[in-house]
Amino acid sequence: MLDDGQAGDMVGLLVRSLKREVIMHWMVIAKPGVGTFSTKFKAEIYVLFEIEGGRKTLFFSNFSPQFFLRTAYVTGRVKLGEKVKIVIPW
């Protein structure tokens, strides 16, 4: 028996109080109060140069790229700081 599982692990659950259709493959199952969830956060990011396999074109605020966060690709929105108007990955 496992104490925990991560994205990509194959696990089976016995949940007596819920119907099978209620639990989806993307859901997090945890004890109440164990984790916190966010839809927004501030981060310092490194934009790969084209030679590193990254972007070829510049971008502005409200750009919506895919971020890799530990085990998942997540679509997000970039809001640049007050001093940064444009990102040029050359």
JSON list of C-alpha atoms in Angstrom, two decimals:
[
{"chain": "A", "resi": 1, "resn": "MET", "atom": "CA", "xyz": [0.00, 0.00, 0.00]},
{"chain": "A", "resi": 2, "resn": "LEU", "atom": "CA", "xyz": [1.25, 3.50, -0.88]},
{"chain": "A", "resi": 3, "resn": "ASP", "atom": "CA", "xyz": [1.18, 6.53, 1.40]},
{"chain": "A", "resi": 4, "resn": "ASP", "atom": "CA", "xyz": [1.15, 8.91, -1.55]},
{"chain": "A", "resi": 5, "resn": "GLY", "atom": "CA", "xyz": [1.10, 9.07, -5.33]},
{"chain": "A", "resi": 6, "resn": "GLN", "atom": "CA", "xyz": [2.31, 11.61, -7.86]},
{"chain": "A", "resi": 7, "resn": "ALA", "atom": "CA", "xyz": [1.20, 12.53, -11.34]},
{"chain": "A", "resi": 8, "resn": "GLY", "atom": "CA", "xyz": [2.02, 9.62, -13.62]},
{"chain": "A", "resi": 9, "resn": "ASP", "atom": "CA", "xyz": [1.65, 6.97, -10.89]},
{"chain": "A", "resi": 10, "resn": "MET", "atom": "CA", "xyz": [-0.99, 4.30, -11.40]},
{"chain": "A", "resi": 11, "resn": "VAL", "atom": "CA", "xyz": [-3.09, 4.09, -8.24]},
{"chain": "A", "resi": 12, "resn": "GLY", "atom": "CA", "xyz": [-6.35, 2.48, -7.29]},
{"chain": "A", "resi": 13, "resn": "LEU", "atom": "CA", "xyz": [-8.78, 3.97, -4.78]},
{"chain": "A", "resi": 14, "resn": "LEU", "atom": "CA", "xyz": [-11.60, 2.46, -2.81]},
{"chain": "A", "resi": 15, "resn": "VAL", "atom": "CA", "xyz": [-14.01, 5.31, -2.09]},
{"chain": "A", "resi": 16, "resn": "ARG", "atom": "CA", "xyz": [-17.29, 4.02, -0.80]},
{"chain": "A", "resi": 17, "resn": "SER", "atom": "CA", "xyz": [-19.20, 7.31, -0.49]},
{"chain": "A", "resi": 18, "resn": "LEU", "atom": "CA", "xyz": [-18.75, 8.48, -4.11]},
{"chain": "A", "resi": 19, "resn": "LYS", "atom": "CA", "xyz": [-19.88, 7.18, -7.46]},
{"chain": "A", "resi": 20, "resn": "ARG", "atom": "CA", "xyz": [-17.19, 6.36, -10.02]},
{"chain": "A", "resi": 21, "resn": "GLU", "atom": "CA", "xyz": [-18.35, 9.15, -12.38]},
{"chain": "A", "resi": 22, "resn": "VAL", "atom": "CA", "xyz": [-17.69, 11.84, -9.75]},
{"chain": "A", "resi": 23, "resn": "ILE", "atom": "CA", "xyz": [-13.90, 11.31, -9.65]},
{"chain": "A", "resi": 24, "resn": "MET", "atom": "CA", "xyz": [-11.97, 12.44, -12.74]},
{"chain": "A", "resi": 25, "resn": "HIS", "atom": "CA", "xyz": [-8.39, 11.62, -13.74]},
{"chain": "A", "resi": 26, "resn": "TRP", "atom": "CA", "xyz": [-7.12, 15.19, -13.15]},
{"chain": "A", "resi": 27, "resn": "MET", "atom": "CA", "xyz": [-8.47, 15.57, -9.61]},
{"chain": "A", "resi": 28, "resn": "VAL", "atom": "CA", "xyz": [-6.37, 15.77, -6.46]},
{"chain": "A", "resi": 29, "resn": "ILE", "atom": "CA", "xyz": [-7.46, 13.52, -3.63]},
{"chain": "A", "resi": 30, "resn": "ALA", "atom": "CA", "xyz": [-6.13, 14.55, -0.21]},
{"chain": "A", "resi": 31, "resn": "LYS", "atom": "CA", "xyz": [-7.10, 14.89, 3.43]},
{"chain": "A", "resi": 32, "resn": "PRO", "atom": "CA", "xyz": [-8.99, 18.12, 4.16]},
{"chain": "A", "resi": 33, "resn": "GLY", "atom": "CA", "xyz": [-6.60, 20.93, 5.08]},
{"chain": "A", "resi": 34, "resn": "VAL", "atom": "CA", "xyz": [-3.48, 19.16, 3.76]},
{"chain": "A", "resi": 35, "resn": "GLY", "atom": "CA", "xyz": [-2.88, 21.27, 0.66]},
{"chain": "A", "resi": 36, "resn": "THR", "atom": "CA", "xyz": [-3.67, 24.68, -0.69]},
{"chain": "A", "resi": 37, "resn": "PHE", "atom": "CA", "xyz": [-4.53, 25.45, -4.28]},
{"chain": "A", "resi": 38, "resn": "SER", "atom": "CA", "xyz": [-3.86, 28.60, -6.27]},
{"chain": "A", "resi": 39, "resn": "THR", "atom": "CA", "xyz": [-4.92, 29.98, -9.60]},
{"chain": "A", "resi": 40, "resn": "LYS", "atom": "CA", "xyz": [-2.46, 32.91, -9.50]},
{"chain": "A", "resi": 41, "resn": "PHE", "atom": "CA", "xyz": [1.14, 33.27, -8.41]},
{"chain": "A", "resi": 42, "resn": "LYS", "atom": "CA", "xyz": [4.15, 35.48, -9.01]},
{"chain": "A", "resi": 43, "resn": "ALA", "atom": "CA", "xyz": [7.28, 33.94, -10.47]},
{"chain": "A", "resi": 44, "resn": "GLU", "atom": "CA", "xyz": [10.60, 34.85, -11.96]},
{"chain": "A", "resi": 45, "resn": "ILE", "atom": "CA", "xyz": [10.86, 32.94, -15.23]},
{"chain": "A", "resi": 46, "resn": "TYR", "atom": "CA", "xyz": [13.69, 32.17, -17.60]},
{"chain": "A", "resi": 47, "resn": "VAL", "atom": "CA", "xyz": [12.71, 32.37, -21.26]},
{"chain": "A", "resi": 48, "resn": "LEU", "atom": "CA", "xyz": [14.77, 29.99, -23.38]},
{"chain": "A", "resi": 49, "resn": "PHE", "atom": "CA", "xyz": [16.63, 31.41, -26.36]},
{"chain": "A", "resi": 50, "resn": "GLU", "atom": "CA", "xyz": [15.83, 29.89, -29.76]},
{"chain": "A", "resi": 51, "resn": "ILE", "atom": "CA", "xyz": [19.17, 28.04, -29.77]},
{"chain": "A", "resi": 52, "resn": "GLU", "atom": "CA", "xyz": [18.14, 26.42, -26.44]},
{"chain": "A", "resi": 53, "resn": "GLY", "atom": "CA", "xyz": [14.87, 25.17, -27.92]},
{"chain": "A", "resi": 54, "resn": "GLY", "atom": "CA", "xyz": [12.81, 28.16, -26.84]},
{"chain": "A", "resi": 55, "resn": "ARG", "atom": "CA", "xyz": [10.86, 30.95, -28.45]},
{"chain": "A", "resi": 56, "resn": "LYS", "atom": "CA", "xyz": [11.74, 32.58, -31.74]},
{"chain": "A", "resi": 57, "resn": "THR", "atom": "CA", "xyz": [9.49, 35.61, -31.33]},
{"chain": "A", "resi": 58, "resn": "LEU", "atom": "CA", "xyz": [9.01, 38.35, -28.78]},
{"chain": "A", "resi": 59, "resn": "PHE", "atom": "CA", "xyz": [5.97, 38.67, -26.53]},
{"chain": "A", "resi": 60, "resn": "PHE", "atom": "CA", "xyz": [4.11, 41.25, -24.48]},
{"chain": "A", "resi": 61, "resn": "SER", "atom": "CA", "xyz": [1.97, 41.22, -21.34]},
{"chain": "A", "resi": 62, "resn": "ASN", "atom": "CA", "xyz": [-1.08, 38.88, -21.45]},
{"chain": "A", "resi": 63, "resn": "PHE", "atom": "CA", "xyz": [0.82, 36.30, -23.52]},
{"chain": "A", "resi": 64, "resn": "SER", "atom": "CA", "xyz": [-0.56, 32.77, -22.83]},
{"chain": "A", "resi": 65, "resn": "PRO", "atom": "CA", "xyz": [2.19, 30.13, -23.01]},
{"chain": "A", "resi": 66, "resn": "GLN", "atom": "CA", "xyz": [2.33, 26.59, -21.63]},
{"chain": "A", "resi": 67, "resn": "PHE", "atom": "CA", "xyz": [4.35, 26.24, -18.43]},
{"chain": "A", "resi": 68, "resn": "PHE", "atom": "CA", "xyz": [5.87, 22.99, -17.19]},
{"chain": "A", "resi": 69, "resn": "LEU", "atom": "CA", "xyz": [5.17, 22.73, -13.45]},
{"chain": "A", "resi": 70, "resn": "ARG", "atom": "CA", "xyz": [6.82, 19.63, -11.94]},
{"chain": "A", "resi": 71, "resn": "THR", "atom": "CA", "xyz": [4.66, 16.98, -13.61]},
{"chain": "A", "resi": 72, "resn": "ALA", "atom": "CA", "xyz": [2.19, 18.93, -15.72]},
{"chain": "A", "resi": 73, "resn": "TYR", "atom": "CA", "xyz": [1.97, 21.35, -18.61]},
{"chain": "A", "resi": 74, "resn": "VAL", "atom": "CA", "xyz": [-0.33, 24.22, -17.67]},
{"chain": "A", "resi": 75, "resn": "THR", "atom": "CA", "xyz": [-1.54, 27.07, -19.86]},
{"chain": "A", "resi": 76, "resn": "GLY", "atom": "CA", "xyz": [-1.05, 30.37, -18.09]},
{"chain": "A", "resi": 77, "resn": "ARG", "atom": "CA", "xyz": [-1.00, 34.08, -18.73]},
{"chain": "A", "resi": 78, "resn": "VAL", "atom": "CA", "xyz": [2.07, 36.27, -18.38]},
{"chain": "A", "resi": 79, "resn": "LYS", "atom": "CA", "xyz": [1.57, 39.71, -16.87]},
{"chain": "A", "resi": 80, "resn": "LEU", "atom": "CA", "xyz": [4.83, 41.60, -17.14]},
{"chain": "A", "resi": 81, "resn": "GLY", "atom": "CA", "xyz": [5.99, 43.93, -14.37]},
{"chain": "A", "resi": 82, "resn": "GLU", "atom": "CA", "xyz": [5.71, 47.70, -14.58]},
{"chain": "A", "resi": 83, "resn": "LYS", "atom": "CA", "xyz": [9.31, 48.11, -15.76]},
{"chain": "A", "resi": 84, "resn": "VAL", "atom": "CA", "xyz": [9.12, 45.38, -18.42]},
{"chain": "A", "resi": 85, "resn": "LYS", "atom": "CA", "xyz": [7.12, 46.16, -21.56]},
{"chain": "A", "resi": 86, "resn": "ILE", "atom": "CA", "xyz": [8.37, 43.43, -23.91]},
{"chain": "A", "resi": 87, "resn": "VAL", "atom": "CA", "xyz": [10.36, 40.17, -23.76]},
{"chain": "A", "resi": 88, "resn": "ILE", "atom": "CA", "xyz": [12.78, 39.49, -26.62]},
{"chain": "A", "resi": 89, "resn": "PRO", "atom": "CA", "xyz": [14.35, 35.98, -26.43]},
{"chain": "A", "resi": 90, "resn": "TRP", "atom": "CA", "xyz": [17.23, 36.60, -28.86]}
]
